Amino acid sequence: MNYSVDGLTPKSIERPETINELSDVLSTVHSHGLSAIPLGGRTRIKVGNIPSSYDVAIDLSGFIGKIEHEPGDMTVVVNAGVTLSTLNKLLAAEGQRMPFEVRNPDKATIGGSVASNAPGHRQSSTGGIRDWVIGMQTVLADGTVTKSGGRVVKNVQGYEMHRLNTGAFGTLGIVSQIAFKLVPIPAEQQTIIAWFDDDKTAASVGMSFVNGVFMPEAITLVSGPAAKRVVTANGESLPPDNIWALLIRLGGGVRSVERQVNEVVGTVGSQGASGFSVLDDSEASKTWSELEVIHKQAEISARLISRPSIALTTVSSIEKHLKINADSDISAVTDLGFGSTTITANPSNDAESLKVAKLINNQLLETSGSFVIEACPLSIKQEMDVFSHVGNSINLMRRIKHEFDPNYTLNPGRFVGKI
Amino acid sequence: MSTNNSVNSNLISDLSNAVGEQYVIWQAEDLLVYEYDGSIDKATPQAVVLPETAEEVSEVVKIANKHGAYIVARGAGTSLSGGAVPLRDAVVIALTRLTSLIEVDAKNRIAIVEPGMINLHLSQRVSHLGLFYAPDPASQKTCTIGGNIGENAGGPHCLALGVTTNHVLGLEVVLADGSLNWFGGTERESTGYDLRGAFVGSEGTLGIVTKIAVRLLPKPETIHSMLAAFTTMDAASNTVSAIIAAGMIPSALEMMDRKTIDAVEPFYNPGYPAEAEAVLIVEVDGLYEAVEEQTETILSICNQNGAMEIREADDEDTRTKLWETRKGAIGAYGTIAPTYYLVDGVVPRTKLRQVLQQVDQIAAELNVTVANVFHAGDGNIHPAILFNEQNPDEVKQAILAGSKILEACVAAGGALSGEHGIGIEKQAYMPLVFNENDLEAMSRLRTAFIGESPDNEPIGVPSLGERFNPGKVFPGGAIHGEAYGITSESFRSTGTQDWQ
């Protein structure tokens, strides 16, 4: 197992399996003035600033315990170390699933996904992870076990610490157990993949579904070399090089999906798609997996979250700049319903890498919205904050960190503003 | 109940200079309307200020700081947990003049509004664009979006669409030092700690919201509402479970009991069957095909569970008629008793039957009248305890019944509140759900927002730690029903229940 984070290795590794063990580990780390980084499946370990210190790795992949699924209540309470795949397999037996997806679900743990607010393909319809978290147990830096929220689908009791801890990268406490709302697995699911030879048409067709009479489960626009890869993932005969691919995933009752498929096919056909395919759920999984591979392989990866229309103009502006100024393949995967776009690049050498990363960062700094450079060479990380600026609210964020972890025990230096 | 013994003329004069004399209220008789909200608790503020802009709000906060006054933000005052009741001689900042719709971005389905905008007005203002704002508290014709932020308000249609926090993108907030800060933005996510998520539902204790960016949703292609009458509450509850088990999340799933039917009959003359013990309203929306498929399943489930009568509505007028009794139920309780105490508790859906039976038992034991109208789909019950506030014994029994009902909800694995918040009403019950460590962690968040109370704080200056909406949320801040002679001994704290 590789516990290194941005080139740093821990002096010791702890693998707590129970809440008491986890609490004891943190209490010891804290009392010795050490620092600790919690890890799950390590699928998003690249995301974040370089740690300012790293003494102890707390490996939560064995923090599994019992999964408490209440099908009639459509809720589940699960420990941080359970993977998304494991959980979804269990839920599927009752016709339910986690509302959100994450990349690499066989490895990604629930705790890591929640702590890092992991993105996934279905965000057009499901939004972010935090909207599905109804309660949480966290272990504070000194080992104190705390909880907030509850186990019922609707609860307003006290401050929503579980929202604060979602996406806090474990800097306020280690997320140990989470209660979620669930959703039913739709009776029918289909994906339509359409490709276009110009970006404007692809984008306007995509946006028409964002504001249409039904909300697809996913509305994803892919540009650059990635577009060709997702189109050919299902054995489509080779499309031309410069294409934009639009992936629309639909879900619902049988008749409802039939109507949605007809509408999508009608629109892409009449709006000048170069080609399209309607894929059933298992065929489509190849396409969606290919997108995951693209994200995983990217040497440079940046995720922008903005108003959907701004995401589109930003992508095209970055692509233009890079085409003129750098020698690199650039792809962008834009979730139109959610308004997020992940720009990926695989520059040919280190010098190009530096240039491309800086170009992307500079372009994103000019865009309204927020971003995270999710992957980039270490030399670039050393020079900047991988998270976008948060304005004057950084002062409050620092005060919050100070209240919960004044000694900077947890994940020091890795969060926004190097918190 | 605190009284307005003395008027701080320097404070009044500073406030008048900041917002204009006509927008500062301080005469005892004028303050009366700001003493209470939708709950049964009351307290008198020392002054009420009606600023017009975020900058004026900021200025008022600084003036209150200077004079050592507590601050309570207020919208329409519809809170059901005492959220807007001004304890500790507070200055009330009423946000009812900040009502602008600042921006609508139809393409990206975003609106930015001021906190005093009435909830329903936003949906009305964006209706021509085919959009609406989803959270729909029963008080949506009067309650403000700022107040909804404070309480993380819900509503009948939150079953499928989520509560207020799921629809808020960003907030402009005046913090304790008077500074204006943006939490979140106009995007679905933002980097850093989720300050907007921490702020929504914090019941006005962390700051004052002055601008709100929300998500709007496209109106569904079609809506179909069904109303089914059952001879027992059990049959109606079983229907709810079967609908969920069939893999559907209807847009609303609401239930009324016999006492509620009795209350609404004289008002709306719906003519429900005389033997009906429960009425269920189920609404589905979306594409025609989806609605058709779901309607077929729901009707068949209703019939399997012995529905005596089923009514359906697929146009606006019929639907309004069908919902009339549900929406007017609480007002109609006036025919049974002069006052109601609307309890808000949540239970796991699968425990609805069990807890409703317990509610009946509690009512019988304590000899109080309880009517039920509630969000069955998400297990959010609203037993209305009907009483006469002129009779102190009835008040005591009502509050005792409320506490027993909440204990039953928590014991069944539920929550103290689904949408009304903790406020004054439920703070004594917080230890039923949370232990000292949990509450201490929450208070750390408040300290981060407000600042710690210094040890050498001069006497008479309010604790900095409770600058905003003092005495709310946390146990020990106030006594529910104090205005009716309830004492702290009336409450029993039954210890903590571990989450594990």
mmCIF file of C-alpha atoms in Angstrom, chain A residues 19 68 70-75 77 79 94-96 117 123-132 134-137 140 142 144-161 163-164 166-169 171-172 177-179 181-185 207 209-215 252-257 259-260 263 303 305-310 337-339 368-372 387-390 392-401 403-406 415-416 419, chain B residues 103 105-110 112 131 151-156 158-163 165-167 175 177 179-183 186-198 200-203 205-206 215 218-221 241 244 247-249 286-290 292-293 296 346-351 375 377-380 382 410 413-422 430 433-435 437-452 473-474 497-500:
data_model
loop_
_atom_site.group_PDB
_atom_site.id
_atom_site.type_symbol
_atom_site.label_atom_id
_atom_site.label_comp_id
_atom_site.label_asym_id
_atom_site.label_seq_id
_atom_site.Cartn_x
_atom_site.Cartn_y
_atom_site.Cartn_z
ATOM 1 C CA ILE A 19 -14.803 4.019 16.533
ATOM 2 C CA GLU A 68 -27.588 -0.325 8.367
ATOM 3 C CA GLU A 70 -33.595 0.565 6.075
ATOM 4 C CA PRO A 71 -35.290 -0.046 2.719
ATOM 5 C CA GLY A 72 -38.708 1.169 3.919
ATOM 6 C CA ASP A 73 -37.206 4.432 5.106
ATOM 7 C CA MET A 74 -34.879 4.681 2.110
ATOM 8 C CA THR A 75 -31.945 5.476 4.377
ATOM 9 C CA VAL A 77 -26.035 4.461 7.824
ATOM 10 C CA ASN A 79 -19.019 3.581 8.069
ATOM 11 C CA GLU A 94 -33.755 -3.845 -2.410
ATOM 12 C CA GLY A 95 -34.056 -1.870 -5.642
ATOM 13 C CA GLN A 96 -32.280 1.179 -4.218
ATOM 14 C CA ASN A 117 -16.921 16.071 -2.011
ATOM 15 C CA GLN A 123 -24.665 15.410 -10.829
ATOM 16 C CA SER A 124 -26.880 17.021 -13.464
ATOM 17 C CA SER A 125 -29.825 15.439 -11.722
ATOM 18 C CA THR A 126 -28.575 14.665 -8.224
ATOM 19 C CA GLY A 127 -26.452 17.682 -7.370
ATOM 20 C CA GLY A 128 -23.649 17.360 -4.867
ATOM 21 C CA ILE A 129 -23.062 14.724 -2.201
ATOM 22 C CA ARG A 130 -23.941 17.138 0.620
ATOM 23 C CA ASP A 131 -27.585 17.199 -0.481
ATOM 24 C CA TRP A 132 -27.910 13.507 0.410
ATOM 25 C CA ILE A 134 -28.682 13.547 6.584
ATOM 26 C CA GLY A 135 -26.415 12.866 9.524
ATOM 27 C CA MET A 136 -22.791 12.275 10.374
ATOM 28 C CA GLN A 137 -20.439 11.108 13.036
ATOM 29 C CA LEU A 140 -12.401 15.637 16.205
ATOM 30 C CA ASP A 142 -8.340 15.351 19.898
ATOM 31 C CA THR A 144 -13.666 13.394 20.680
ATOM 32 C CA VAL A 145 -16.497 11.569 18.906
ATOM 33 C CA THR A 146 -19.333 13.894 17.837
ATOM 34 C CA LYS A 147 -22.452 13.676 15.709
ATOM 35 C CA SER A 148 -24.932 15.961 13.986
ATOM 36 C CA GLY A 149 -28.148 15.619 11.992
ATOM 37 C CA GLY A 150 -29.981 12.333 12.330
ATOM 38 C CA ARG A 151 -31.043 9.146 10.617
ATOM 39 C CA VAL A 152 -34.349 10.312 9.173
ATOM 40 C CA VAL A 153 -34.711 11.788 5.695
ATOM 41 C CA LYS A 154 -35.729 15.172 7.030
ATOM 42 C CA ASN A 155 -34.238 16.688 10.156
ATOM 43 C CA VAL A 156 -33.404 20.175 11.371
ATOM 44 C CA GLN A 157 -31.901 19.870 14.820
ATOM 45 C CA GLY A 158 -28.955 22.015 15.707
ATOM 46 C CA TYR A 159 -26.205 23.176 13.389
ATOM 47 C CA GLU A 160 -25.663 21.116 10.256
ATOM 48 C CA MET A 161 -22.098 20.097 11.059
ATOM 49 C CA ARG A 163 -22.713 19.865 5.738
ATOM 50 C CA LEU A 164 -19.695 21.714 7.067
ATOM 51 C CA THR A 166 -18.750 17.424 3.633
ATOM 52 C CA GLY A 167 -15.957 18.629 1.388
ATOM 53 C CA ALA A 168 -13.814 19.807 4.332
ATOM 54 C CA PHE A 169 -11.136 17.226 3.452
ATOM 55 C CA THR A 171 -9.523 19.236 8.255
ATOM 56 C CA LEU A 172 -12.152 19.736 10.990
ATOM 57 C CA GLN A 177 -19.992 7.378 9.829
ATOM 58 C CA ILE A 178 -22.573 8.902 7.504
ATOM 59 C CA ALA A 179 -26.355 8.636 7.194
ATOM 60 C CA LYS A 181 -31.056 9.467 1.922
ATOM 61 C CA LEU A 182 -31.380 6.910 -0.881
ATOM 62 C CA VAL A 183 -33.233 6.789 -4.176
ATOM 63 C CA PRO A 184 -34.938 3.947 -6.042
ATOM 64 C CA ILE A 185 -33.161 2.416 -9.043
ATOM 65 C CA MET A 207 -28.362 23.190 -22.830
ATOM 66 C CA PHE A 209 -32.005 19.419 -22.219
ATOM 67 C CA VAL A 210 -30.868 21.273 -19.103
ATOM 68 C CA ASN A 211 -33.893 23.523 -19.473
ATOM 69 C CA GLY A 212 -36.279 20.978 -20.963
ATOM 70 C CA VAL A 213 -39.448 19.328 -19.662
ATOM 71 C CA PHE A 214 -37.512 16.429 -18.158
ATOM 72 C CA MET A 215 -34.189 16.313 -16.370
ATOM 73 C CA GLY A 252 -37.425 6.403 -15.144
ATOM 74 C CA GLY A 253 -40.403 4.226 -15.881
ATOM 75 C CA VAL A 254 -40.430 2.268 -19.149
ATOM 76 C CA ARG A 255 -42.903 4.539 -20.961
ATOM 77 C CA SER A 256 -41.308 7.671 -19.592
ATOM 78 C CA VAL A 257 -37.846 6.644 -20.812
ATOM 79 C CA ARG A 259 -40.666 9.207 -24.576
ATOM 80 C CA GLN A 260 -37.396 10.776 -23.340
ATOM 81 C CA GLU A 263 -37.327 13.426 -27.695
ATOM 82 C CA ARG A 303 -12.401 21.166 -12.175
ATOM 83 C CA ILE A 305 -17.797 24.883 -11.050
ATOM 84 C CA SER A 306 -19.739 27.776 -12.486
ATOM 85 C CA ARG A 307 -23.070 28.667 -14.005
ATOM 86 C CA PRO A 308 -23.483 26.114 -16.836
ATOM 87 C CA SER A 309 -23.354 28.736 -19.602
ATOM 88 C CA ILE A 310 -20.127 30.164 -18.152
ATOM 89 C CA GLY A 337 -26.928 20.311 -15.624
ATOM 90 C CA PHE A 338 -24.618 20.833 -12.674
ATOM 91 C CA GLY A 339 -22.338 23.443 -14.179
ATOM 92 C CA SER A 368 -16.550 33.596 -12.163
ATOM 93 C CA GLY A 369 -17.072 30.410 -10.215
ATOM 94 C CA SER A 370 -14.757 28.247 -8.187
ATOM 95 C CA PHE A 371 -12.187 25.677 -9.172
ATOM 96 C CA VAL A 372 -9.753 23.067 -7.954
ATOM 97 C CA PHE A 387 -8.138 25.858 -4.734
ATOM 98 C CA SER A 388 -9.680 29.056 -6.044
ATOM 99 C CA HIS A 389 -9.866 32.108 -3.796
ATOM 100 C CA VAL A 390 -12.845 32.341 -1.475
ATOM 101 C CA ASN A 392 -13.107 37.553 2.625
ATOM 102 C CA SER A 393 -14.837 34.410 3.928
ATOM 103 C CA ILE A 394 -11.339 32.890 4.232
ATOM 104 C CA ASN A 395 -11.096 34.718 7.575
ATOM 105 C CA LEU A 396 -14.124 32.902 8.902
ATOM 106 C CA MET A 397 -12.835 29.598 7.493
ATOM 107 C CA ARG A 398 -9.580 30.075 9.406
ATOM 108 C CA ARG A 399 -11.502 30.816 12.592
ATOM 109 C CA ILE A 400 -13.520 27.618 12.092
ATOM 110 C CA LYS A 401 -10.332 25.605 11.613
ATOM 111 C CA GLU A 403 -11.963 26.255 16.795
ATOM 112 C CA PHE A 404 -11.913 22.631 15.706
ATOM 113 C CA ASP A 405 -8.239 21.918 15.161
ATOM 114 C CA PRO A 406 -6.078 24.674 16.655
ATOM 115 C CA PHE A 415 -7.140 22.777 2.229
ATOM 116 C CA VAL A 416 -8.221 26.145 0.838
ATOM 117 C CA ILE A 419 -5.561 25.680 6.000
ATOM 118 C CA GLU B 103 -31.366 39.016 -10.545
ATOM 119 C CA ASP B 105 -30.766 34.122 -14.779
ATOM 120 C CA ALA B 106 -33.357 31.969 -16.535
ATOM 121 C CA LYS B 107 -30.843 30.111 -18.678
ATOM 122 C CA ASN B 108 -28.934 28.870 -15.653
ATOM 123 C CA ARG B 109 -32.071 28.824 -13.463
ATOM 124 C CA ILE B 110 -30.774 31.070 -10.707
ATOM 125 C CA ILE B 112 -30.847 36.348 -6.311
ATOM 126 C CA LEU B 131 -39.685 28.278 -13.448
ATOM 127 C CA GLU B 151 -35.101 27.700 9.903
ATOM 128 C CA ASN B 152 -34.142 25.536 6.894
ATOM 129 C CA ALA B 153 -37.847 25.433 6.117
ATOM 130 C CA GLY B 154 -39.555 22.515 4.395
ATOM 131 C CA GLY B 155 -43.054 22.041 3.004
ATOM 132 C CA PRO B 156 -45.297 19.418 1.397
ATOM 133 C CA CYS B 158 -39.918 18.750 -0.067
ATOM 134 C CA LEU B 159 -40.427 14.981 -0.211
ATOM 135 C CA ALA B 160 -39.073 14.763 -3.731
ATOM 136 C CA LEU B 161 -37.358 18.110 -4.055
ATOM 137 C CA GLY B 162 -35.599 18.624 -0.732
ATOM 138 C CA VAL B 163 -35.726 21.371 1.899
ATOM 139 C CA THR B 165 -30.759 24.071 2.139
ATOM 140 C CA ASN B 166 -30.902 21.945 -1.017
ATOM 141 C CA HIS B 167 -31.924 25.008 -3.032
ATOM 142 C CA LEU B 175 -21.428 38.883 10.605
ATOM 143 C CA ASP B 177 -18.527 42.619 13.422
ATOM 144 C CA SER B 179 -18.855 42.926 7.876
ATOM 145 C CA LEU B 180 -20.597 41.703 4.715
ATOM 146 C CA ASN B 181 -19.465 38.251 3.556
ATOM 147 C CA TRP B 182 -20.484 35.974 0.680
ATOM 148 C CA PHE B 183 -20.871 32.290 1.481
ATOM 149 C CA THR B 186 -24.278 31.387 -7.729
ATOM 150 C CA GLU B 187 -22.829 27.957 -8.502
ATOM 151 C CA ARG B 188 -23.838 24.535 -7.247
ATOM 152 C CA GLU B 189 -20.639 24.088 -5.248
ATOM 153 C CA SER B 190 -17.868 26.339 -4.072
ATOM 154 C CA THR B 191 -14.425 25.730 -2.640
ATOM 155 C CA GLY B 192 -13.645 25.938 1.042
ATOM 156 C CA TYR B 193 -15.858 25.063 3.969
ATOM 157 C CA ASP B 194 -19.556 24.955 3.152
ATOM 158 C CA LEU B 195 -20.432 28.094 5.078
ATOM 159 C CA ARG B 196 -23.796 28.410 3.381
ATOM 160 C CA GLY B 197 -24.655 24.837 4.456
ATOM 161 C CA ALA B 198 -23.576 25.635 8.012
ATOM 162 C CA VAL B 200 -28.862 27.573 6.612
ATOM 163 C CA GLY B 201 -30.891 26.295 9.556
ATOM 164 C CA SER B 202 -28.730 28.055 12.149
ATOM 165 C CA GLU B 203 -31.861 29.927 13.281
ATOM 166 C CA THR B 205 -27.706 32.697 15.658
ATOM 167 C CA LEU B 206 -24.693 33.133 13.376
ATOM 168 C CA ARG B 215 -31.829 27.498 -7.615
ATOM 169 C CA PRO B 218 -38.529 24.136 -14.405
ATOM 170 C CA LYS B 219 -42.258 23.632 -13.926
ATOM 171 C CA PRO B 220 -43.303 20.031 -14.568
ATOM 172 C CA GLU B 221 -45.102 19.147 -17.785
ATOM 173 C CA SER B 241 -45.213 2.439 2.826
ATOM 174 C CA ILE B 244 -42.415 4.067 -1.352
ATOM 175 C CA GLY B 247 -39.834 2.537 -5.997
ATOM 176 C CA MET B 248 -41.536 5.916 -6.257
ATOM 177 C CA ILE B 249 -40.924 9.232 -4.592
ATOM 178 C CA GLY B 286 -43.246 15.259 -14.461
ATOM 179 C CA LEU B 287 -43.672 13.931 -17.983
ATOM 180 C CA TYR B 288 -47.161 12.751 -18.973
ATOM 181 C CA GLU B 289 -45.860 9.214 -19.371
ATOM 182 C CA ALA B 290 -44.138 9.170 -15.977
ATOM 183 C CA GLU B 292 -49.464 8.103 -15.973
ATOM 184 C CA GLU B 293 -47.270 5.154 -14.957
ATOM 185 C CA GLU B 296 -51.713 3.661 -12.202
ATOM 186 C CA VAL B 346 -39.831 13.192 12.438
ATOM 187 C CA VAL B 347 -39.957 9.420 12.582
ATOM 188 C CA PRO B 348 -38.646 6.787 10.200
ATOM 189 C CA ARG B 349 -41.421 6.213 7.642
ATOM 190 C CA THR B 350 -41.664 2.592 8.741
ATOM 191 C CA LYS B 351 -42.457 3.682 12.316
ATOM 192 C CA HIS B 375 -46.028 15.001 5.671
ATOM 193 C CA GLY B 377 -43.969 10.603 2.879
ATOM 194 C CA ASP B 378 -40.980 11.734 4.865
ATOM 195 C CA GLY B 379 -42.269 10.719 8.292
ATOM 196 C CA ASN B 380 -42.607 14.353 9.377
ATOM 197 C CA HIS B 382 -47.328 17.569 12.965
ATOM 198 C CA VAL B 410 -36.642 10.265 19.190
ATOM 199 C CA GLY B 413 -35.085 6.713 15.809
ATOM 200 C CA GLY B 414 -36.447 10.032 14.607
ATOM 201 C CA ALA B 415 -35.659 13.710 15.015
ATOM 202 C CA LEU B 416 -36.829 16.656 17.146
ATOM 203 C CA SER B 417 -37.704 18.747 14.142
ATOM 204 C CA GLY B 418 -38.272 18.259 10.449
ATOM 205 C CA GLU B 419 -38.743 21.876 9.448
ATOM 206 C CA HIS B 420 -39.720 24.160 12.331
ATOM 207 C CA GLY B 421 -36.337 24.273 14.032
ATOM 208 C CA ILE B 422 -35.372 24.145 17.711
ATOM 209 C CA MET B 430 -31.721 18.647 22.486
ATOM 210 C CA VAL B 433 -30.584 13.456 20.683
ATOM 211 C CA PHE B 434 -27.204 15.039 21.317
ATOM 212 C CA ASN B 435 -24.659 14.518 24.063
ATOM 213 C CA ASN B 437 -19.650 16.564 22.955
ATOM 214 C CA ASP B 438 -22.083 17.052 20.074
ATOM 215 C CA LEU B 439 -23.445 20.280 21.519
ATOM 216 C CA GLU B 440 -19.968 21.489 22.362
ATOM 217 C CA ALA B 441 -18.884 20.951 18.738
ATOM 218 C CA MET B 442 -21.873 22.992 17.574
ATOM 219 C CA SER B 443 -21.017 25.762 20.003
ATOM 220 C CA ARG B 444 -17.483 25.842 18.577
ATOM 221 C CA LEU B 445 -19.001 26.713 15.239
ATOM 222 C CA ARG B 446 -20.921 29.565 16.832
ATOM 223 C CA THR B 447 -17.760 30.777 18.534
ATOM 224 C CA ALA B 448 -15.973 30.799 15.180
ATOM 225 C CA PHE B 449 -18.744 32.974 13.744
ATOM 226 C CA ILE B 450 -19.398 35.295 16.663
ATOM 227 C CA GLY B 451 -16.235 35.324 18.736
ATOM 228 C CA GLU B 452 -15.683 34.196 22.264
ATOM 229 C CA VAL B 473 -31.147 26.338 19.830
ATOM 230 C CA PHE B 474 -28.883 25.380 22.744
ATOM 231 C CA GLN B 497 -29.245 8.665 23.456
ATOM 232 C CA ASP B 498 -26.202 7.399 21.686
ATOM 233 C CA TRP B 499 -26.282 7.491 17.950
ATOM 234 C CA GLN B 500 -24.555 4.149 17.730
#
